[in-house]
Coordinates of N, CA and C in Angstrom, one line a residue:
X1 N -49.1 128.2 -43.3 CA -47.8 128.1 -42.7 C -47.1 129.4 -42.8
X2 N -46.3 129.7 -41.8 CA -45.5 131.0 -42.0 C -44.3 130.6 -41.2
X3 N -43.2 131.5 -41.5 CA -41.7 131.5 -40.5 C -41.7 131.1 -39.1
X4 N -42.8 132.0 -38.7 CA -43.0 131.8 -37.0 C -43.3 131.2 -36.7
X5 N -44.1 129.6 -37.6 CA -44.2 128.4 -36.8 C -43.6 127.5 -37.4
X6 N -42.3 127.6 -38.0 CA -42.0 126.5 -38.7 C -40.3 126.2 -37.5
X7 N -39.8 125.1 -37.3 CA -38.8 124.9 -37.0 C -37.8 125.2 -37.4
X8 N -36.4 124.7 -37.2 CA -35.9 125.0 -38.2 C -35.2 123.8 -39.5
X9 N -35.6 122.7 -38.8 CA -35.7 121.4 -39.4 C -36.5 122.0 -40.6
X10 N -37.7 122.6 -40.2 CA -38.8 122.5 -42.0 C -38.5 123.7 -42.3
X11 N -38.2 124.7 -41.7 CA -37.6 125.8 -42.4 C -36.6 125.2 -43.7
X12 N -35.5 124.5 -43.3 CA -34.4 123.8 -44.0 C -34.9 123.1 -45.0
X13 N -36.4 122.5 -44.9 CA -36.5 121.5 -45.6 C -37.6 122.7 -46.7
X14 N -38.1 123.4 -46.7 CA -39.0 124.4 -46.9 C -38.2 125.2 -48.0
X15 N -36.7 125.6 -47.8 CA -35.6 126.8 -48.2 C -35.2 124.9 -49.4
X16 N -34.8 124.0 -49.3 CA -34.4 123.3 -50.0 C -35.5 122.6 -51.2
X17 N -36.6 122.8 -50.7 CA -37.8 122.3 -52.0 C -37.8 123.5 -52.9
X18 N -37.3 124.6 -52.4 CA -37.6 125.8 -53.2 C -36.2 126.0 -54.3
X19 N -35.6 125.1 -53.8 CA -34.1 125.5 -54.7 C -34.6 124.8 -56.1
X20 N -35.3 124.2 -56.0 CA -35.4 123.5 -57.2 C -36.1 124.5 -58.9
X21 N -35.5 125.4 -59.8 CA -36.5 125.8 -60.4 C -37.4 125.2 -61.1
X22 N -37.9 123.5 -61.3 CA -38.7 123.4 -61.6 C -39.9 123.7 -60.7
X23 N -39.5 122.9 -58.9 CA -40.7 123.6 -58.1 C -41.5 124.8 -58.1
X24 N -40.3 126.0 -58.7 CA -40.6 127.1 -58.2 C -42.0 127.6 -59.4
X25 N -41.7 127.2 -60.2 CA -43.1 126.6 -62.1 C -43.9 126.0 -61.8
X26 N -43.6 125.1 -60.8 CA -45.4 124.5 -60.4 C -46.0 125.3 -59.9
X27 N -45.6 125.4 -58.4 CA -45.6 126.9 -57.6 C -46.2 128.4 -58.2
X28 N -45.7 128.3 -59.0 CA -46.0 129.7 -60.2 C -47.0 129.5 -61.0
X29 N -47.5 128.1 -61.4 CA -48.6 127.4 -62.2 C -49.9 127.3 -61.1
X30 N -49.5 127.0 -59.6 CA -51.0 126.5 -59.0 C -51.4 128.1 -58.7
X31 N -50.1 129.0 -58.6 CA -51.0 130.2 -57.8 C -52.2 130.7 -59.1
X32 N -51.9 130.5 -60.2 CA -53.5 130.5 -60.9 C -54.3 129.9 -60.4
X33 N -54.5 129.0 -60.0 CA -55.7 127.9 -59.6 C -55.4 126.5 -59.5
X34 N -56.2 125.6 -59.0 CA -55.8 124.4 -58.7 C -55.6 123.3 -59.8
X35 N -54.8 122.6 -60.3 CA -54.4 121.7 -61.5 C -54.9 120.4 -61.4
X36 N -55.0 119.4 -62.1 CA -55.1 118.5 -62.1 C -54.0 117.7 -62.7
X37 N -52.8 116.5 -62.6 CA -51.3 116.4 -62.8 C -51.2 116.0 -64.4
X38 N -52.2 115.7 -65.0 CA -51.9 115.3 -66.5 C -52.3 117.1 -66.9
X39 N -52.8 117.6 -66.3 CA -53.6 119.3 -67.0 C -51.9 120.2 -66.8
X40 N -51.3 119.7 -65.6 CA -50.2 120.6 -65.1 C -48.9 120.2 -65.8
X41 N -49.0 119.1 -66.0 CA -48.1 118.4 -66.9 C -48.2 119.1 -68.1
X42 N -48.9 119.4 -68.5 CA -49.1 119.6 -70.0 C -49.1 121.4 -69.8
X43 N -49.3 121.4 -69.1 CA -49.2 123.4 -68.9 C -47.8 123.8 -68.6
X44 N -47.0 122.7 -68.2 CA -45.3 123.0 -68.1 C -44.3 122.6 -68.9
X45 N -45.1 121.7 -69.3 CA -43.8 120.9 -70.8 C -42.9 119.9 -70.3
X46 N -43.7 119.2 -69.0 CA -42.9 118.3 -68.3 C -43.4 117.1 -67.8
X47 N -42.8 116.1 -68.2 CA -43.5 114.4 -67.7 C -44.4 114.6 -66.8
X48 N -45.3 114.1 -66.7 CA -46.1 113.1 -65.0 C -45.4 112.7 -64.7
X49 N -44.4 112.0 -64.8 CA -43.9 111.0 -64.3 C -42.5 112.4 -63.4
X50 N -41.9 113.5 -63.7 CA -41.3 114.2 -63.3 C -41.9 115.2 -62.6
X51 N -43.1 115.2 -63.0 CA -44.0 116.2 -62.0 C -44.4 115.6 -60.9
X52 N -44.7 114.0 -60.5 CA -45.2 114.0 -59.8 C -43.7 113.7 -58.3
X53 N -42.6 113.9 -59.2 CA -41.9 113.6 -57.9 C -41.6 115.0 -57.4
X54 N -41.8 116.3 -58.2 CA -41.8 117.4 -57.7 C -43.1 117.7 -56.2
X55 N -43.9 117.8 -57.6 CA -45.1 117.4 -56.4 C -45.1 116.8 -54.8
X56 N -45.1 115.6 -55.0 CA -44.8 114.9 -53.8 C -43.5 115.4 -52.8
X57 N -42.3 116.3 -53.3 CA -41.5 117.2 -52.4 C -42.4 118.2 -51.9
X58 N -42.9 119.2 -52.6 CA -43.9 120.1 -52.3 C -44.5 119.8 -51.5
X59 N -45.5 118.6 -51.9 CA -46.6 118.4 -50.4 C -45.5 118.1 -49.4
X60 N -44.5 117.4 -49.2 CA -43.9 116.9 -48.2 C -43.3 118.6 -47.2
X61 N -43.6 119.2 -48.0 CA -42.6 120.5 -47.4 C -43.9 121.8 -47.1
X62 N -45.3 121.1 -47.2 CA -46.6 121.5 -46.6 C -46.7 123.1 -47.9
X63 N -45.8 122.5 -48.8 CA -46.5 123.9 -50.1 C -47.7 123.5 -50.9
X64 N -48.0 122.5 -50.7 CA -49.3 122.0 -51.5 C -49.8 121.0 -51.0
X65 N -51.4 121.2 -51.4 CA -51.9 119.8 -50.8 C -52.7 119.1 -52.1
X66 N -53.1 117.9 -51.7 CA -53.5 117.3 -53.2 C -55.0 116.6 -52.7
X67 N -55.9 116.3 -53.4 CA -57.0 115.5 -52.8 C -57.2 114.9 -54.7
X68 N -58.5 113.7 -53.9 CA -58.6 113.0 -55.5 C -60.5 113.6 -55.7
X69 N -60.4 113.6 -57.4 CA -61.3 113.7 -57.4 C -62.1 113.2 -58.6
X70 N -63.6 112.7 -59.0 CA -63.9 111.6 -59.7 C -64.7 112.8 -60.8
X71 N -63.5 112.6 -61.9 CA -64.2 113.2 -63.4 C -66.0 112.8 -63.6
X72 N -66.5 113.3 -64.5 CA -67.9 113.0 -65.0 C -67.9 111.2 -65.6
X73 N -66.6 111.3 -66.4 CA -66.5 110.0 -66.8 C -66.3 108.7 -65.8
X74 N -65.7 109.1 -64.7 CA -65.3 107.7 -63.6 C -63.9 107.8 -63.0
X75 N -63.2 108.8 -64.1 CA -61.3 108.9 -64.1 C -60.8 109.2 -62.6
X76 N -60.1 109.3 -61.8 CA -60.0 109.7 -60.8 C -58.9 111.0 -60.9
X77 N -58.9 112.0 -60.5 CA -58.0 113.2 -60.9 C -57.5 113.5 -60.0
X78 N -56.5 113.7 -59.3 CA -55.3 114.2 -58.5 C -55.3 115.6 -58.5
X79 N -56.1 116.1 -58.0 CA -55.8 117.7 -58.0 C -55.4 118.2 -57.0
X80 N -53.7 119.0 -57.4 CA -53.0 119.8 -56.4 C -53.2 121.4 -55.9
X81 N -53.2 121.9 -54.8 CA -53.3 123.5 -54.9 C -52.3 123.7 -53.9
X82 N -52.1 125.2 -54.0 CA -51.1 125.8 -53.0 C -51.4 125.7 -51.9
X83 N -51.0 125.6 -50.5 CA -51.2 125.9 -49.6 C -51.0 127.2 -48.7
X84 N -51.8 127.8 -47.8 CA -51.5 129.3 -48.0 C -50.2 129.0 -47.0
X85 N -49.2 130.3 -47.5 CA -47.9 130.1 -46.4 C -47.3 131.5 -46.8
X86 N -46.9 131.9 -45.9 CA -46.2 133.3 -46.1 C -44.4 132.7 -45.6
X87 N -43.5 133.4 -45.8 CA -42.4 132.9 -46.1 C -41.9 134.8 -45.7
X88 N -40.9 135.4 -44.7 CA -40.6 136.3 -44.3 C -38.9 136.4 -43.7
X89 N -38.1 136.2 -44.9 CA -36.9 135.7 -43.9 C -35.9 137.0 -43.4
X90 N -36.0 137.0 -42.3 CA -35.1 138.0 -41.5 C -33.9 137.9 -40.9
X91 N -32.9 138.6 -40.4 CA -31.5 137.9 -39.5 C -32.2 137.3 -38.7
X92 N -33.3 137.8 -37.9 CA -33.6 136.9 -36.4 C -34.3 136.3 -37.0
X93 N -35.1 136.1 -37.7 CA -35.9 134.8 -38.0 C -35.0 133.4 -38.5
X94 N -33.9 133.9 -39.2 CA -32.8 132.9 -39.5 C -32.3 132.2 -37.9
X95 N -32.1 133.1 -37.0 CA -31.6 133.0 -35.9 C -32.0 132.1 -35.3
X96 N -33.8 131.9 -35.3 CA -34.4 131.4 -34.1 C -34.6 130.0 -34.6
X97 N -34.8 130.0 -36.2 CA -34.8 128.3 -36.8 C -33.4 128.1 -36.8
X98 N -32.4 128.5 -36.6 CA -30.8 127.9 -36.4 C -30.9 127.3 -35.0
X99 N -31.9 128.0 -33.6 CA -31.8 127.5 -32.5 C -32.3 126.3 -32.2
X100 N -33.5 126.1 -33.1 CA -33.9 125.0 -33.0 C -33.9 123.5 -34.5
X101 N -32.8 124.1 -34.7 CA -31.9 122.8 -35.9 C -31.8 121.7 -34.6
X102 N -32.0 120.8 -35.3 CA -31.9 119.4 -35.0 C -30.8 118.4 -35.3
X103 N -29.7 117.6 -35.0 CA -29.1 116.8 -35.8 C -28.9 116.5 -37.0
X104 N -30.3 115.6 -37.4 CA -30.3 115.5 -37.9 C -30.5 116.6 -39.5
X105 N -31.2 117.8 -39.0 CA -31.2 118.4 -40.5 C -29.7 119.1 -40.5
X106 N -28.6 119.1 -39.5 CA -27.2 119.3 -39.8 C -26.5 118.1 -40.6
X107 N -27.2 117.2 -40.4 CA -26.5 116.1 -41.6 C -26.2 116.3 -42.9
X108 N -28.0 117.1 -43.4 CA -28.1 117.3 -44.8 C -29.0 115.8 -45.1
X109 N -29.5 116.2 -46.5 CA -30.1 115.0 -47.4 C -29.3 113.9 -47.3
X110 N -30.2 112.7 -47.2 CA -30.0 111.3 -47.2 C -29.9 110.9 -48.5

């Protein structure tokens, strides 16, 4: 993902997953490598249960993707990685995702 193809709907939604500083600790934690959510959990000092609703913003905002995968033992593991995305914000780049705002992301969060 980069500026140039994002709207400005996900640009918005993109600029708002990032306000969060715990996202920005995950984010900082996968660019080492890919996690697994009880391994990442425990590498941040923060619930599953709080991580995974970060998480699931992230992927929703195309910063990470997650697939499952089956330990030696049977366990099934959740493992997240970054997604590649460059992020470039300029006056006109601001410009062209303001042209194409939508309604609804002038509402704001639901």
């Amino acid at each position: 993902m980069s500026q140039d193809s994002l709207t400005g709907d996900e640009l918005v939604r993109v600029l708002a997953t990032l306000g969060s500083p715990h996202r920005v600790r995950v984010l900082a934690a996968l660019s080492q490598g890919r996690a697994y959510v009880s391994q990442l959990a425990r590498d941040l000092g923060i619930s599953r249960a709080l991580l995974q609703v970060h998480l699931k913003k992230l992927e929703r905002a195309g910063l990470v993707t997650a697939h499952l995968e089956l330990s030696d033992d049977g366990k099934a593991l959740k493992f997240y990685e970054i997604a590649p995305f460059s992020l470039h914000l300029t006056p006109a780049a601001m410009a062209a995702a303001a042209a194409s705002l939508t309604d609804d992301a002038l509402k704001g969060p639901e």
